[in-house]
Amino acid sequence: MKNGFRVSSVCSAVAVAAAVLAIPTKARADVTLVEKDGWTFYTRGLVAAHYQLVKGDADPDHKNLAGGNISAAGGEIKDAQSTSDRSTTPPSITLSNMRSGFIGTQIGFGLNRKINDKVRVESLLAINMAGINSNRGQNLQKDVDYREGWAQIVSPYGTLRFGRMFGIFGEGSAEVMAMAFKYGVGHPCKISVATISCGSSGAGPIYAGFDAAIRYISPRLAGFELAVSVVDPSISLKDQMSPTPRVDAEINFDKTWDPVSVRVIAQSMYETISTSTAPAGMMPGKVEDNTIWGGMGTAIIGVGPVRAGGGGWVGKGVGERVPLEATDPTHPIFQDSTAELRQFRGYYGNIQGEFRNNFLTAGGGILYVKPTAYDITPMAEADVIDHQSEFHVTYQHKWDAIVFNAEFTHWQTVWHFGAKQKLNFMGVGMNYVW
């Protein structure tokens, strides 16, 4: 089955957040519920609530070179006009909300099986609640999303994972972003609906989302590990044909020389999607291919209580937050209205210090989008992002299974035709993690 293009930032937020919950961490341990006759049933999860205050500019108007009103391709907070103060020039936002945070309320269960001393089977089914808030209204029902459902065979020859899982490309930036926002909020993604948040994704970090895949992970040798994944392809409105699956690959190096730890990650993705035209008169029919690709490099270095992480990525047709993202399906960020793919590059970084279970993190990132030839014409139908940046400071205190959080983020978006938006996000919250 082929995936549809990414239809909303809400879906992106859920995918991003669930991915970070899956990132291994020394502070987390699965809770074993039953262990009997070689079977182990366990759980992991998180419950969170955060107060967030948003202040800054409302979504701006966009015009092309001919002066016509057009939509934005990427960016915006989707304030739906009614949430902004239109008595000011330009309109502004001052908005309070309760949110479930970047990861949000999640619970996961797994059933592991020991086959022998060298081979075991592991599994995970993860369920995510799509935000605890009701967009400042009353709603007795909350949707849930089955983000992950996979099993893996672990042996001395490597690990074979199959099912629905988080993609390889982008996991490196997730590790860096989790230093600041694993227990926080960051960018709220979209303030006109009830949803979890986006952290700093979109201003540097990028994510692959969740897809059906079969993945091989090699044994770690001298600190090196290789992973290759064959992934269900993602298509767009204009490119509906997917002749080959997407292929993600990673090689990483992970080594500790107490008190120094080093982790270096290189990742890539490659996919071809196509569209065809029927013969017309003397003109033969043809198939046109669009090749989506991306490359990412990340490094995380720790020395005692201090860790620093950062990296960058480049790609074509990748998108703002996840590959082939289309917050507005008619004007997606990854592709212009002529079906030409846009080019992207992003950079991100964090530095973190820890003292007696207190964690202070500061960092930022920036995304650049190269417009296509059509994007800069007077007929352009969308105002594409030129660049989008953010910087943040977060503080967490861990008390047993409770994590308290306080944070501040400044976000700025500049579009190609000159529209700008500056926003500040600040808040406090708490998390219960197991």
Short mmCIF file of C-alpha atoms in Angstrom, two decimals:
data_model
loop_
_atom_site.label_atom_id
_atom_site.label_comp_id
_atom_site.label_asym_id
_atom_site.label_seq_id
_atom_site.Cartn_x
_atom_site.Cartn_y
_atom_site.Cartn_z
CA MET A 1 0.00 0.00 0.00
CA LYS A 2 1.31 3.45 -0.89
CA ASN A 3 1.18 6.31 1.54
CA GLY A 4 -0.66 9.50 0.60
CA PHE A 5 1.24 12.76 0.82
CA ARG A 6 1.47 14.26 4.30
CA VAL A 7 -1.83 16.09 4.61
CA SER A 8 -1.48 18.13 7.78
CA SER A 9 0.92 19.49 10.36
CA VAL A 10 -1.17 17.69 12.97
CA CYS A 11 -0.17 14.33 11.50
CA SER A 12 3.41 15.58 11.29
CA ALA A 13 3.42 16.53 14.94
CA VAL A 14 2.18 13.13 16.04
CA ALA A 15 4.76 11.37 13.89
CA VAL A 16 7.58 13.54 15.17
CA ALA A 17 6.61 13.18 18.79
CA ALA A 18 6.10 9.45 18.80
CA ALA A 19 9.49 9.06 17.19
CA VAL A 20 11.23 10.85 20.02
CA LEU A 21 9.50 8.67 22.60
CA ALA A 22 11.08 5.70 20.85
CA ILE A 23 14.63 7.11 21.10
CA PRO A 24 16.72 5.02 23.49
CA THR A 25 17.72 6.76 26.70
CA LYS A 26 19.56 5.64 29.79
CA ALA A 27 16.98 7.36 31.99
CA ARG A 28 14.19 5.17 30.68
CA ALA A 29 13.50 1.52 31.51
CA ASP A 30 10.60 -0.58 30.25
CA VAL A 31 8.34 -1.77 33.05
CA THR A 32 7.96 -5.56 33.00
CA LEU A 33 4.42 -6.66 33.82
CA VAL A 34 4.69 -10.42 33.32
CA GLU A 35 7.67 -12.72 32.72
CA LYS A 36 7.02 -16.42 32.29
CA ASP A 37 8.33 -19.37 30.25
CA GLY A 38 10.50 -17.20 28.00
CA TRP A 39 7.78 -14.59 27.42
CA THR A 40 8.05 -10.99 28.69
CA PHE A 41 5.17 -8.52 28.60
CA TYR A 42 6.17 -4.90 29.23
CA THR A 43 4.91 -1.33 28.99
CA ARG A 44 6.36 2.14 28.43
CA GLY A 45 4.65 5.52 28.25
CA LEU A 46 4.29 9.16 29.18
CA VAL A 47 1.56 11.49 30.48
CA ALA A 48 2.13 15.24 30.27
CA ALA A 49 0.42 18.61 30.60
CA HIS A 50 1.92 22.02 29.77
CA TYR A 51 0.72 25.59 29.97
CA GLN A 52 1.89 27.58 26.91
CA LEU A 53 1.65 31.28 26.15
CA VAL A 54 2.02 32.33 22.48
CA LYS A 55 2.80 35.98 21.68
CA GLY A 56 3.74 37.58 18.40
CA ASP A 57 2.56 38.18 14.86
CA ALA A 58 -0.56 36.62 13.38
CA ASP A 59 -0.22 34.80 10.06
CA PRO A 60 0.60 37.46 7.44
CA ASP A 61 -1.06 38.11 4.09
CA HIS A 62 0.85 36.93 1.02
CA LYS A 63 1.03 38.53 -2.44
CA ASN A 64 2.95 37.60 -5.59
CA LEU A 65 4.87 40.02 -7.84
CA ALA A 66 1.66 40.87 -9.69
CA GLY A 67 0.01 41.95 -6.43
CA GLY A 68 -2.39 39.03 -6.32
CA ASN A 69 -3.34 37.35 -3.05
CA ILE A 70 -1.73 33.92 -2.74
CA SER A 71 -1.33 31.22 -0.13
CA ALA A 72 1.80 30.39 1.86
CA ALA A 73 3.82 27.27 1.08
CA GLY A 74 5.15 26.30 4.49
CA GLY A 75 5.42 28.21 7.75
CA GLU A 76 2.49 29.91 9.49
CA ILE A 77 0.86 28.99 12.77
CA LYS A 78 -2.62 28.60 11.24
CA ASP A 79 -4.27 31.04 13.67
CA ALA A 80 -7.54 30.97 11.65
CA GLN A 81 -7.81 34.79 11.93
CA SER A 82 -10.32 34.60 14.78
CA THR A 83 -7.63 33.92 17.40
CA SER A 84 -5.63 37.04 16.50
CA ASP A 85 -6.06 40.64 17.63
CA ARG A 86 -6.97 42.47 14.41
CA SER A 87 -7.18 45.86 16.12
CA THR A 88 -3.38 46.07 15.86
CA THR A 89 -1.31 46.63 12.71
CA PRO A 90 -0.14 44.08 11.84
CA PRO A 91 -2.55 41.70 13.64
CA SER A 92 -1.02 40.04 16.70
CA ILE A 93 -1.52 36.94 18.83
CA THR A 94 -1.68 36.54 22.60
CA LEU A 95 -2.96 33.06 23.29
CA SER A 96 -2.99 30.75 26.32
CA ASN A 97 -3.52 27.03 25.98
CA MET A 98 -2.97 23.76 27.82
CA ARG A 99 -1.06 21.21 25.76
CA SER A 100 0.13 17.66 26.08
CA GLY A 101 3.56 18.71 24.82
CA PHE A 102 5.92 17.58 22.11
CA ILE A 103 5.51 13.88 22.87
CA GLY A 104 2.11 14.00 24.51
CA THR A 105 0.19 11.25 26.20
CA GLN A 106 1.35 7.86 24.95
CA ILE A 107 1.37 4.27 26.05
CA GLY A 108 3.15 1.33 24.50
CA PHE A 109 3.06 -2.43 25.09
CA GLY A 110 5.39 -5.14 23.88
CA LEU A 111 5.59 -8.91 24.05
CA ASN A 112 9.10 -10.34 23.83
CA ARG A 113 10.03 -13.98 23.30
CA LYS A 114 13.34 -15.66 24.14
CA ILE A 115 13.85 -18.43 21.59
CA ASN A 116 17.28 -19.50 22.81
CA ASP A 117 20.40 -17.96 24.36
CA LYS A 118 21.30 -16.25 21.07
CA VAL A 119 17.97 -15.41 19.43
CA ARG A 120 15.00 -13.46 20.74
CA VAL A 121 11.95 -11.69 19.31
CA GLU A 122 10.94 -8.20 20.47
CA SER A 123 7.83 -6.17 19.63
CA LEU A 124 6.08 -2.86 20.32
CA LEU A 125 2.57 -1.48 19.82
CA ALA A 126 2.49 2.27 20.60
CA ILE A 127 -0.69 4.32 20.98
CA ASN A 128 -0.74 8.13 20.97
CA MET A 129 -3.50 10.50 22.09
CA ALA A 130 -3.86 13.40 19.63
CA GLY A 131 -3.47 16.14 22.25
CA ILE A 132 -5.13 16.39 25.66
CA ASN A 133 -6.66 19.81 24.97
CA SER A 134 -9.91 20.55 23.13
CA ASN A 135 -8.84 23.80 21.44
CA ARG A 136 -10.33 25.90 24.25
CA GLY A 137 -13.69 24.19 23.97
CA GLN A 138 -15.57 21.19 25.32
CA ASN A 139 -15.00 17.83 23.68
CA LEU A 140 -15.62 14.58 25.53
CA GLN A 141 -13.93 12.42 22.91
CA LYS A 142 -10.24 12.22 22.02
CA ASP A 143 -8.81 10.46 18.98
CA VAL A 144 -5.96 7.99 19.30
CA ASP A 145 -3.36 7.01 16.74
CA TYR A 146 -1.53 3.68 16.47
CA ARG A 147 1.87 5.10 15.58
CA GLU A 148 4.03 1.98 15.81
CA GLY A 149 3.41 -1.72 15.44
CA TRP A 150 6.51 -3.78 14.78
CA ALA A 151 8.42 -6.90 15.71
CA GLN A 152 12.10 -7.71 15.34
CA ILE A 153 14.26 -10.80 15.38
CA VAL A 154 17.51 -10.16 17.29
CA SER A 155 20.48 -12.46 16.77
CA PRO A 156 24.28 -12.33 16.71
CA TYR A 157 23.99 -11.67 12.94
CA GLY A 158 21.96 -8.49 13.37
CA THR A 159 18.35 -7.40 13.82
CA LEU A 160 15.53 -7.78 11.31
CA ARG A 161 12.61 -5.43 12.08
CA PHE A 162 9.29 -5.49 10.23
CA GLY A 163 5.99 -3.62 10.57
CA ARG A 164 5.15 0.08 11.02
CA MET A 165 8.05 2.09 12.42
CA PHE A 166 9.78 5.46 12.46
CA GLY A 167 11.95 6.01 9.39
CA ILE A 168 15.72 6.18 9.44
CA PHE A 169 16.20 9.53 7.73
CA GLY A 170 15.77 12.21 10.39
CA GLU A 171 16.37 10.13 13.50
CA GLY A 172 19.70 11.92 13.95
CA SER A 173 18.03 15.31 14.23
CA ALA A 174 15.44 13.77 16.57
CA GLU A 175 18.16 12.85 19.05
CA VAL A 176 19.49 16.41 19.07
CA MET A 177 16.03 17.98 19.34
CA ALA A 178 15.05 15.60 22.16
CA MET A 179 17.78 17.17 24.31
CA ALA A 180 15.58 20.28 24.55
CA PHE A 181 11.99 19.22 23.82
CA LYS A 182 11.53 15.59 24.82
CA TYR A 183 9.68 16.81 27.90
CA GLY A 184 8.60 20.21 26.51
CA VAL A 185 6.49 21.87 23.83
CA GLY A 186 8.34 24.26 21.49
CA HIS A 187 6.39 25.27 18.37
CA PRO A 188 2.69 24.40 18.81
CA CYS A 189 2.42 23.34 15.13
CA LYS A 190 -1.10 24.62 14.64
CA ILE A 191 -3.03 26.66 17.19
CA SER A 192 -6.46 26.42 15.58
CA VAL A 193 -6.88 22.72 16.44
CA ALA A 194 -6.22 20.45 19.42
CA THR A 195 -2.94 18.65 18.80
CA ILE A 196 0.44 17.91 20.26
CA SER A 197 3.33 20.21 19.37
CA CYS A 198 6.30 20.21 16.98
CA GLY A 199 9.31 21.12 19.15
CA SER A 200 11.83 22.74 16.81
CA SER A 201 11.02 20.68 13.71
CA GLY A 202 10.62 22.90 10.69
CA ALA A 203 13.46 25.22 11.69
CA GLY A 204 16.34 22.83 11.03
CA PRO A 205 15.34 19.30 12.10
CA ILE A 206 13.48 17.07 9.63
CA TYR A 207 11.69 13.75 10.18
CA ALA A 208 10.84 10.76 8.02
CA GLY A 209 7.53 10.01 9.72
CA PHE A 210 6.11 6.53 10.26
CA ASP A 211 5.78 4.00 7.46
CA ALA A 212 5.48 0.30 6.78
CA ALA A 213 9.00 -1.04 6.33
CA ILE A 214 11.40 -3.96 6.56
CA ARG A 215 14.73 -3.02 8.13
CA TYR A 216 18.04 -4.76 8.75
CA ILE A 217 20.35 -3.48 11.50
CA SER A 218 23.85 -4.93 11.61
CA PRO A 219 25.70 -5.98 14.76
CA ARG A 220 27.85 -3.18 16.18
CA LEU A 221 31.51 -3.74 15.25
CA ALA A 222 34.28 -1.51 16.62
CA GLY A 223 31.62 1.10 17.39
CA PHE A 224 30.06 1.07 13.89
CA GLU A 225 26.52 -0.02 13.01
CA LEU A 226 24.74 -0.13 9.63
CA ALA A 227 20.98 0.00 8.98
CA VAL A 228 19.07 -0.30 5.69
CA SER A 229 15.31 0.01 5.38
CA VAL A 230 12.94 -0.72 2.48
CA VAL A 231 10.00 1.63 3.02
CA ASP A 232 6.46 2.03 1.72
CA PRO A 233 6.79 4.96 -0.74
CA SER A 234 5.09 8.33 -0.32
CA ILE A 235 3.32 9.88 -3.31
CA SER A 236 1.96 13.36 -4.07
CA LEU A 237 -1.16 14.75 -5.70
CA LYS A 238 0.71 15.17 -8.98
CA ASP A 239 2.96 12.09 -8.84
CA GLN A 240 0.79 9.04 -8.17
CA MET A 241 3.08 6.32 -9.55
CA SER A 242 5.63 4.61 -7.30
CA PRO A 243 7.65 2.11 -9.34
CA THR A 244 10.14 1.38 -6.54
CA PRO A 245 10.05 1.53 -2.72
CA ARG A 246 11.83 4.22 -0.77
CA VAL A 247 15.23 3.23 0.60
CA ASP A 248 16.63 4.70 3.82
CA ALA A 249 20.16 3.96 5.04
CA GLU A 250 22.27 4.83 8.05
CA ILE A 251 25.77 4.26 9.35
CA ASN A 252 26.59 5.37 12.86
CA PHE A 253 29.50 5.28 15.27
CA ASP A 254 28.82 5.08 19.00
CA LYS A 255 31.60 4.79 21.56
CA THR A 256 32.26 5.77 25.18
CA TRP A 257 35.60 6.41 26.81
CA ASP A 258 34.50 7.43 30.28
CA PRO A 259 33.78 10.32 30.80
CA VAL A 260 33.72 11.03 27.03
CA SER A 261 30.99 9.71 24.70
CA VAL A 262 30.83 10.14 20.93
CA ARG A 263 27.95 9.39 18.59
CA VAL A 264 28.16 10.22 14.86
CA ILE A 265 25.29 9.46 12.48
CA ALA A 266 25.08 9.64 8.66
CA GLN A 267 21.68 9.03 7.03
CA SER A 268 20.16 9.11 3.57
CA MET A 269 16.85 8.58 1.79
CA TYR A 270 16.05 7.96 -1.88
CA GLU A 271 12.73 7.56 -3.69
CA THR A 272 11.36 7.94 -7.21
CA ILE A 273 7.73 8.90 -7.89
CA SER A 274 6.27 9.40 -11.35
CA THR A 275 3.39 10.77 -13.40
CA SER A 276 2.34 9.87 -16.93
CA THR A 277 0.53 11.54 -19.82
CA ALA A 278 -1.50 9.75 -22.48
CA PRO A 279 -0.70 10.03 -26.20
CA ALA A 280 -2.35 13.03 -27.90
CA GLY A 281 -2.42 13.25 -31.69
CA MET A 282 1.13 12.90 -32.99
CA MET A 283 2.59 13.34 -29.48
CA PRO A 284 3.53 10.08 -27.78
CA GLY A 285 2.65 9.42 -24.16
CA LYS A 286 5.44 9.76 -21.62
CA VAL A 287 6.37 9.08 -18.02
CA GLU A 288 8.08 11.80 -15.99
CA ASP A 289 10.06 10.88 -12.87
CA ASN A 290 10.67 12.95 -9.76
CA THR A 291 13.54 11.79 -7.57
CA ILE A 292 13.31 12.68 -3.88
CA TRP A 293 16.55 12.44 -1.97
CA GLY A 294 18.12 13.61 1.27
CA GLY A 295 21.35 13.33 3.22
CA MET A 296 21.89 14.14 6.91
CA GLY A 297 24.89 14.21 9.24
CA THR A 298 24.67 14.47 13.05
CA ALA A 299 27.17 14.33 15.90
CA ILE A 300 26.56 14.22 19.67
CA ILE A 301 29.53 14.52 22.02
CA GLY A 302 29.41 14.28 25.80
CA VAL A 303 32.09 15.13 28.34
CA GLY A 304 30.97 14.38 31.87
CA PRO A 305 27.81 16.41 32.63
CA VAL A 306 27.96 18.40 29.36
CA ARG A 307 26.61 17.26 25.99
CA ALA A 308 26.62 19.05 22.64
CA GLY A 309 24.86 17.90 19.51
CA GLY A 310 24.36 19.31 16.06
CA GLY A 311 24.19 18.60 12.39
CA GLY A 312 22.77 19.47 9.01
CA TRP A 313 20.97 18.07 6.04
CA VAL A 314 20.31 18.75 2.36
CA GLY A 315 17.68 17.35 0.06
CA LYS A 316 15.28 17.73 -2.82
CA GLY A 317 11.55 17.26 -2.39
CA VAL A 318 11.98 16.53 1.31
CA GLY A 319 9.87 19.26 2.94
CA GLU A 320 9.65 21.40 6.05
CA ARG A 321 9.01 18.82 8.79
CA VAL A 322 8.49 15.42 7.15
CA PRO A 323 9.08 14.19 3.57
CA LEU A 324 6.37 15.30 1.11
CA GLU A 325 4.59 17.32 3.79
CA ALA A 326 1.51 19.18 2.57
CA THR A 327 -0.09 21.28 5.29
CA ASP A 328 -2.07 22.82 2.42
CA PRO A 329 -2.52 20.00 -0.14
CA THR A 330 -3.03 22.49 -2.97
CA HIS A 331 0.24 24.31 -2.19
CA PRO A 332 2.63 21.76 -0.63
CA ILE A 333 6.02 22.92 0.58
CA PHE A 334 8.01 20.14 -1.14
CA GLN A 335 6.74 20.78 -4.71
CA ASP A 336 5.50 23.76 -6.74
CA SER A 337 2.32 23.82 -8.83
CA THR A 338 4.21 22.63 -11.93
CA ALA A 339 5.34 19.50 -10.01
CA GLU A 340 8.97 20.65 -9.76
CA LEU A 341 10.60 19.65 -6.47
CA ARG A 342 12.05 22.35 -4.23
CA GLN A 343 15.49 22.10 -2.65
CA PHE A 344 16.11 22.32 1.08
CA ARG A 345 18.92 22.54 3.61
CA GLY A 346 18.74 22.73 7.39
CA TYR A 347 21.05 23.10 10.37
CA TYR A 348 20.40 22.43 14.08
CA GLY A 349 22.25 22.24 17.38
CA ASN A 350 21.93 22.03 21.17
CA ILE A 351 24.24 22.21 24.17
CA GLN A 352 23.15 20.79 27.51
CA GLY A 353 24.52 20.82 31.03
CA GLU A 354 23.37 18.59 33.90
CA PHE A 355 23.75 19.05 37.66
CA ARG A 356 21.95 16.86 40.19
CA ASN A 357 19.09 15.96 37.86
CA ASN A 358 18.73 19.54 36.61
CA PHE A 359 19.13 19.92 32.84
CA LEU A 360 19.67 23.27 31.12
CA THR A 361 19.65 23.24 27.30
CA ALA A 362 20.14 26.01 24.75
CA GLY A 363 20.23 25.84 20.99
CA GLY A 364 18.59 26.65 17.71
CA GLY A 365 18.30 25.89 14.04
CA ILE A 366 17.49 27.24 10.61
CA LEU A 367 15.84 25.93 7.43
CA TYR A 368 16.50 27.32 3.94
CA VAL A 369 14.24 26.68 0.94
CA LYS A 370 15.40 27.35 -2.63
CA PRO A 371 12.47 28.52 -4.78
CA THR A 372 11.88 26.96 -8.18
CA ALA A 373 11.87 29.00 -11.38
CA TYR A 374 8.05 29.17 -11.25
CA ASP A 375 8.07 30.31 -7.60
CA ILE A 376 9.67 33.64 -8.53
CA THR A 377 7.40 34.54 -11.46
CA PRO A 378 4.47 37.02 -11.27
CA MET A 379 2.14 34.03 -11.81
CA ALA A 380 3.33 32.23 -8.69
CA GLU A 381 0.43 30.69 -6.79
CA ALA A 382 2.20 30.29 -3.45
CA ASP A 383 4.66 32.27 -1.33
CA VAL A 384 7.32 29.74 -0.37
CA ILE A 385 9.48 30.00 2.73
CA ASP A 386 12.85 31.65 2.17
CA HIS A 387 14.16 30.72 5.60
CA GLN A 388 12.78 29.76 9.01
CA SER A 389 14.79 29.94 12.23
CA GLU A 390 14.45 29.52 15.98
CA PHE A 391 16.42 29.63 19.20
CA HIS A 392 15.38 28.21 22.56
CA VAL A 393 16.28 27.74 26.21
CA THR A 394 14.74 24.88 28.20
CA TYR A 395 15.08 23.65 31.77
CA GLN A 396 14.06 20.27 33.16
CA HIS A 397 14.25 18.80 36.64
CA LYS A 398 13.90 15.04 37.00
CA TRP A 399 12.41 13.74 40.25
CA ASP A 400 12.12 9.97 40.09
CA ALA A 401 9.53 9.34 37.31
CA ILE A 402 8.36 12.99 37.24
CA VAL A 403 9.97 15.60 34.96
CA PHE A 404 9.26 19.32 35.42
CA ASN A 405 9.82 21.64 32.45
CA ALA A 406 10.17 25.38 31.76
CA GLU A 407 11.00 26.82 28.33
CA PHE A 408 11.23 29.77 25.96
CA THR A 409 11.41 29.68 22.14
CA HIS A 410 11.72 32.53 19.63
CA TRP A 411 10.60 31.64 16.10
CA GLN A 412 10.94 33.65 12.88
CA THR A 413 9.74 32.91 9.35
CA VAL A 414 10.58 34.91 6.21
CA TRP A 415 8.82 34.10 2.93
CA HIS A 416 10.23 34.69 -0.54
CA PHE A 417 7.99 37.64 -1.42
CA GLY A 418 8.83 39.46 1.82
CA ALA A 419 6.16 38.46 4.34
CA LYS A 420 7.51 37.91 7.86
CA GLN A 421 6.33 36.46 11.14
CA LYS A 422 7.93 36.54 14.60
CA LEU A 423 6.57 34.47 17.49
CA ASN A 424 7.52 33.73 21.09
CA PHE A 425 6.48 30.51 22.85
CA MET A 426 6.89 30.19 26.61
CA GLY A 427 5.52 27.82 29.20
CA VAL A 428 5.84 25.36 32.05
CA GLY A 429 4.72 21.77 32.43
CA MET A 430 5.21 18.38 33.98
CA ASN A 431 5.59 14.82 32.73
CA TYR A 432 5.17 11.33 34.22
CA VAL A 433 7.35 8.89 32.31
CA TRP A 434 7.80 5.14 32.59
#
